[in-house]
Coordinates of N, CA and C in Angstrom, one line a residue:
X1 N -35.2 36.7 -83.2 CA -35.8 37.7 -84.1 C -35.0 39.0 -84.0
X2 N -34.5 39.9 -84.9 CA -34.0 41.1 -84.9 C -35.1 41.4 -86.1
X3 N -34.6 43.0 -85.6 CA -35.5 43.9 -86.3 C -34.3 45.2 -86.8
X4 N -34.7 45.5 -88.2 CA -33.7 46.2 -88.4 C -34.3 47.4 -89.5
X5 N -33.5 48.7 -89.5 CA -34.3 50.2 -89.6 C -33.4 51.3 -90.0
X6 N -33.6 50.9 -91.6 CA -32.0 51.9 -92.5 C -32.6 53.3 -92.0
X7 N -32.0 54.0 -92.4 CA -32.2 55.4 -92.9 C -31.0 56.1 -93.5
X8 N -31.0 57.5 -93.8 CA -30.1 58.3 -94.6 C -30.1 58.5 -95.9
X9 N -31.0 57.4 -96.7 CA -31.7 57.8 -97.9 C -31.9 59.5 -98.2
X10 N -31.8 59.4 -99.5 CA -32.4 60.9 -100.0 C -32.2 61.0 -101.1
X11 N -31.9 62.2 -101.9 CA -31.6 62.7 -103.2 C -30.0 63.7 -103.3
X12 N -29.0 63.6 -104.0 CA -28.2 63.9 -103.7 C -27.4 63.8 -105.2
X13 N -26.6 64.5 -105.7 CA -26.3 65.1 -107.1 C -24.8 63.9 -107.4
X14 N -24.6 63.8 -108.6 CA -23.5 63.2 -108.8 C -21.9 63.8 -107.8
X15 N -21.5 62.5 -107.7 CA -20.4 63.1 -107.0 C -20.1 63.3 -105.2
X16 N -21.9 63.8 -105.3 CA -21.4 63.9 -103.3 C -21.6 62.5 -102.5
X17 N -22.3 62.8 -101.3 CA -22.1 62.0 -100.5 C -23.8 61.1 -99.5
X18 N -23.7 60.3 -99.7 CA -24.6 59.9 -98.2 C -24.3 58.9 -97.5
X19 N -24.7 59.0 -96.2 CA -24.3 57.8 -95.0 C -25.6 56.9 -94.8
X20 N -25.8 56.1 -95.2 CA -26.7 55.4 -94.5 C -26.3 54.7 -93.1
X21 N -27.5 54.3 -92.3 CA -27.5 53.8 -91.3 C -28.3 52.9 -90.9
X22 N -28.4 51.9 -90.3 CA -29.4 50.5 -90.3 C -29.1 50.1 -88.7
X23 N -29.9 50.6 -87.8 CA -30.5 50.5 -86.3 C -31.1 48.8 -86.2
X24 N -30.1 48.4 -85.6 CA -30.8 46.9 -85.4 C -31.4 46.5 -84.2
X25 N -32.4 45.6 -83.2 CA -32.8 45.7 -82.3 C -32.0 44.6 -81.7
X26 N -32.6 44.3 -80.5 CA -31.6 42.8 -79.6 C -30.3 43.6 -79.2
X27 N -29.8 42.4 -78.2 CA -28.3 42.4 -77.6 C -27.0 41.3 -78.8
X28 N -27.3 40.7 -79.3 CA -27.0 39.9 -79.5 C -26.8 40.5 -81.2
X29 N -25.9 41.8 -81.6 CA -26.1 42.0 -82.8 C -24.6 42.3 -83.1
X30 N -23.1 41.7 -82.2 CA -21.9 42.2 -82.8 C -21.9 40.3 -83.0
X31 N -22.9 39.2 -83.2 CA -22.7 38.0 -83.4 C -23.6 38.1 -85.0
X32 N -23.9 39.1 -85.8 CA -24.3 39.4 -86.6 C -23.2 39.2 -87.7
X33 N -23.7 39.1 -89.1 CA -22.6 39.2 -90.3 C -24.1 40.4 -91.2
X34 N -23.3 41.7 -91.1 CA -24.6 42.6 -91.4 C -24.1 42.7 -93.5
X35 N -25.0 43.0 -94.1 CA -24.6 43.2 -95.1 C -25.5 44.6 -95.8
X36 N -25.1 45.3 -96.8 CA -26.3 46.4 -97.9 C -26.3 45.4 -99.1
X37 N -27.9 45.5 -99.7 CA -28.4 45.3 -100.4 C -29.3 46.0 -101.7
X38 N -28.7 46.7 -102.5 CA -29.8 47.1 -103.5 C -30.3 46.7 -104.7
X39 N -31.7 47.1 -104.8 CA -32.4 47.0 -105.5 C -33.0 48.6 -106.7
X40 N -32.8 48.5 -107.9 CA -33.2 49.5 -109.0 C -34.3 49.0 -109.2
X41 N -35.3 50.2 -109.7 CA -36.4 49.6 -110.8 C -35.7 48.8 -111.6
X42 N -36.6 47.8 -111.8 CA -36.4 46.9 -113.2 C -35.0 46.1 -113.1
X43 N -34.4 46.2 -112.1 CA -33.2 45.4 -111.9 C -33.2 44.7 -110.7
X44 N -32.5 43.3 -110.9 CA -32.4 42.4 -110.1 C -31.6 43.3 -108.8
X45 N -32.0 42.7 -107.9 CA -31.5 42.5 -106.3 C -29.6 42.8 -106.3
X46 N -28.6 43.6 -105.8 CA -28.0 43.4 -105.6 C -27.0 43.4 -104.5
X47 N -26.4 42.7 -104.2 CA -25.2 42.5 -103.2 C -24.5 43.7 -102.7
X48 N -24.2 44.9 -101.9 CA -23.1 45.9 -102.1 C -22.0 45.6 -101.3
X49 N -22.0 45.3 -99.8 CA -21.3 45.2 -98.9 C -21.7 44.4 -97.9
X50 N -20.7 43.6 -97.4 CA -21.0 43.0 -96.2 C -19.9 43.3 -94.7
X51 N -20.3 43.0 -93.9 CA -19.0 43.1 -92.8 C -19.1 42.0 -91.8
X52 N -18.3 41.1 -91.4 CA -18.1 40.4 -90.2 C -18.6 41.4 -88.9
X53 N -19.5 40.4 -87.5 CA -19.4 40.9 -86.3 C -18.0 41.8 -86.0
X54 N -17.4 40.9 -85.9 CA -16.0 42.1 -85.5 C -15.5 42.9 -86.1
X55 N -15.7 43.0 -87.6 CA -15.2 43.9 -88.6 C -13.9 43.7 -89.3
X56 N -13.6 42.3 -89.5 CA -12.2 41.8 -90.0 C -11.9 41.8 -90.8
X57 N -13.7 41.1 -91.6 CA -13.5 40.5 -92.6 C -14.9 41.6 -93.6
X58 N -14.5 42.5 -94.9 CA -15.3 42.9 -95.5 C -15.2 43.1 -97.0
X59 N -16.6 42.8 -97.5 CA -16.9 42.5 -98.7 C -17.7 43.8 -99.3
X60 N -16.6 43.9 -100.8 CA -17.4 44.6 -101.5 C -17.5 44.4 -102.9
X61 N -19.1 44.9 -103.3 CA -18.8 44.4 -105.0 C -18.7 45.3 -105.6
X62 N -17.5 44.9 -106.9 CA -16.7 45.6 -107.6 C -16.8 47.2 -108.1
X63 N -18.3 47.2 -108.4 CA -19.0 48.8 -108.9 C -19.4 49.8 -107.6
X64 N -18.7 49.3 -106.5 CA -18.6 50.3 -105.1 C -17.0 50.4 -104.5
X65 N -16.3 49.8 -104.6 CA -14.5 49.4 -104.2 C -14.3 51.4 -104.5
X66 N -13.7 51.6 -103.5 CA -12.8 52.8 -103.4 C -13.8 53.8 -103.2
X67 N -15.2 53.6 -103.4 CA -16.3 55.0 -103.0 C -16.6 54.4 -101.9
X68 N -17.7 53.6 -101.6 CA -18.3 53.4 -100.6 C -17.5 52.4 -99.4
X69 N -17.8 52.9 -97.9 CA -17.3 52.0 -96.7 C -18.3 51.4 -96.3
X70 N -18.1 50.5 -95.6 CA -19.2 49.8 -94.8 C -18.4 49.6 -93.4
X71 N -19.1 50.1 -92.3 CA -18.4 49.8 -90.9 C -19.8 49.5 -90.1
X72 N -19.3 49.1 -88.3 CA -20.6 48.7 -87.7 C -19.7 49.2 -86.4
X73 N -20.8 49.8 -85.7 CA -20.6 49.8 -84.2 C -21.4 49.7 -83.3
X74 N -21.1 47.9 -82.7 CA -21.7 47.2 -82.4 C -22.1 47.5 -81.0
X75 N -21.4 48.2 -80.3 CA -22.1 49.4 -79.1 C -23.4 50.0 -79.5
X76 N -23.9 50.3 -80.4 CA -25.0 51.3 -80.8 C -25.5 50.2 -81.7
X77 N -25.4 49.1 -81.7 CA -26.1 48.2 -82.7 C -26.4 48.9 -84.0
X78 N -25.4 49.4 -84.5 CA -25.9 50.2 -86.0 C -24.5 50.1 -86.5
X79 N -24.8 49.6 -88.3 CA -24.0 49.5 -89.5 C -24.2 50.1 -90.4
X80 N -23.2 51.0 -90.9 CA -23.3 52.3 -91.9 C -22.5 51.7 -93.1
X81 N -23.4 52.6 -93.9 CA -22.8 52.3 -95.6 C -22.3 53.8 -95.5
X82 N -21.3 54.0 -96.1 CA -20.5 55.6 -96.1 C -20.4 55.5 -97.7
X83 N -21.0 56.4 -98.6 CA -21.0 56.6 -100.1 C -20.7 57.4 -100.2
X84 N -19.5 57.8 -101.2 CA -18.6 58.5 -101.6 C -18.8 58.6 -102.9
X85 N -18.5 59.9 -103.9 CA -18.3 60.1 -105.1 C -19.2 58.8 -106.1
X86 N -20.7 59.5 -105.4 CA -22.3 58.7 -106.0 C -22.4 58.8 -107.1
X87 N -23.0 58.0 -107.9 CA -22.9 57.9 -109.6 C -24.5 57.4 -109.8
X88 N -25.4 58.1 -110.9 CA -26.7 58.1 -111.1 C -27.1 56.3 -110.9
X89 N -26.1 55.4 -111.2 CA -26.3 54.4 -111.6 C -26.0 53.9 -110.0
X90 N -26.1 54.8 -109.5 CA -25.9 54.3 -107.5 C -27.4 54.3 -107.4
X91 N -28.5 54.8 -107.8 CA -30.0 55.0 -107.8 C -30.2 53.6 -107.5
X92 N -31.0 53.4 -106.2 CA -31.8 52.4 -105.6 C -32.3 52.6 -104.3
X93 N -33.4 51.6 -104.0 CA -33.4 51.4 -102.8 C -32.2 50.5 -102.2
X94 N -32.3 50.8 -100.9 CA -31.4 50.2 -99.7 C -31.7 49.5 -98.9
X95 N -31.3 48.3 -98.7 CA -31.4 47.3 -97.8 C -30.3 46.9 -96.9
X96 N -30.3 47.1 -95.5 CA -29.8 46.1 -94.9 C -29.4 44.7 -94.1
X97 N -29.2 44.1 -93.9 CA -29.7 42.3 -93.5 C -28.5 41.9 -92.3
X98 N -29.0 40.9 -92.1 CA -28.3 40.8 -91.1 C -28.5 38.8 -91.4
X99 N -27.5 38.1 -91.1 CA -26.8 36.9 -91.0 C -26.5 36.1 -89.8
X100 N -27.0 35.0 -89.5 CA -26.4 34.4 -88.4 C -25.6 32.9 -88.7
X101 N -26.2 32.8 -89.9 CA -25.8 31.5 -90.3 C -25.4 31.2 -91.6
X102 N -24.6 29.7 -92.3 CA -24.3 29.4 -93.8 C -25.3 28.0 -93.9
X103 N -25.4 27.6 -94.9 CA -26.1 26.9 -95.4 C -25.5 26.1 -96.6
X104 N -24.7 25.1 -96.1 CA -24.4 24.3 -97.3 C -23.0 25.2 -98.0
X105 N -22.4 26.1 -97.1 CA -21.8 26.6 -97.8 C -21.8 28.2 -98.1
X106 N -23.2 28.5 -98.1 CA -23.6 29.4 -98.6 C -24.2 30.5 -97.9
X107 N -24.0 31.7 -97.4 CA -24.1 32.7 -96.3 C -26.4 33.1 -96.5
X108 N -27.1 32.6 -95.6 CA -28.7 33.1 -95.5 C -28.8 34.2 -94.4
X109 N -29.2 35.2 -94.8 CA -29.4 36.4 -94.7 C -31.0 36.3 -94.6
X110 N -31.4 36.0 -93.0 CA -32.8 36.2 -92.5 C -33.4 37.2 -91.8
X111 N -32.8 38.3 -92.0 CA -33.6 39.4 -91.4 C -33.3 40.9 -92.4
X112 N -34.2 41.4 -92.5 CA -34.0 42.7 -93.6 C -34.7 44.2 -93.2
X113 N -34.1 44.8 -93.6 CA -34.7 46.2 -93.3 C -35.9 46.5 -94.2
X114 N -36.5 47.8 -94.0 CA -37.6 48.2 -94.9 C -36.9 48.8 -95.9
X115 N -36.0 49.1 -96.1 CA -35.5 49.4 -96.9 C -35.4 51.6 -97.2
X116 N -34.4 52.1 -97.6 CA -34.3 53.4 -97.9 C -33.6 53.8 -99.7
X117 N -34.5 55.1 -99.5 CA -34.4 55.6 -101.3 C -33.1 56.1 -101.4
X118 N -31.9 55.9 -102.4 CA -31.4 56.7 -102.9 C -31.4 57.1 -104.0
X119 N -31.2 58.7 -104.0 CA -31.6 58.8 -106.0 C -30.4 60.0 -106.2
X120 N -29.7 59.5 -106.8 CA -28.5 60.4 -107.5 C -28.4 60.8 -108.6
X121 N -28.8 62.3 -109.2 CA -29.2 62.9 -110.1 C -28.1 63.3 -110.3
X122 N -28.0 63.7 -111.9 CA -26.6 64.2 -112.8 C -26.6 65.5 -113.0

């Protein structure tokens, strides 16, 4: 079982900046594949970033590439989303997850944060 606890959420104007942060519990969290997740009103679930335990290997989807980072330091069991030059259509909640395993192929993502607000006003 891990337990996991974003923060850094807020309100924040087109253009600047926020860091999220996602505090995970256990020893056993640089054997983790962490990923962000958001969610808008009215809009499906999406994918933002993911990172390998060691940080080798990282994914990002296309409407975040060149603003937002994702890194982990797995000393402090905590993985930060770094958002850069925010855009109103960055408005969501924030999820973090964490990965131990694939499935057929396919990466399951069994543990999730409570999630944190971002809202980026123009």
């Amino acid at each position: 079982q891990v337990q996991l606890v974003e923060s850094g959420g807020g309100l924040v104007q087109a253009g600047g900046s926020l860091r999220l942060s996602c505090a995970a519990s256990g020893r056993t969290f640089s054997n983790y594949v962490m990923g962000w997740v958001r969610q808008a009103p009215g809009k499906e679930r999406e994918f933002v970033a993911a990172i390998s335990w060691s940080g080798g290997n990282i994914y990002y989807v296309d409407s975040v590439k060149g603003r937002f980072t994702i890194s982990r330091d797995n000393a402090k069991n905590t993985v930060y989303l770094q958002m850069n030059s925010l855009k109103p259509e960055d408005t969501a909640v924030y999820f973090c997850a964490a990965s131990t395993r694939t499935v057929a192929g396919i990466r399951e993502y069994d543990y999730w944060g409570q999630g944190t607000q971002v809202t980026v006003s123009s």
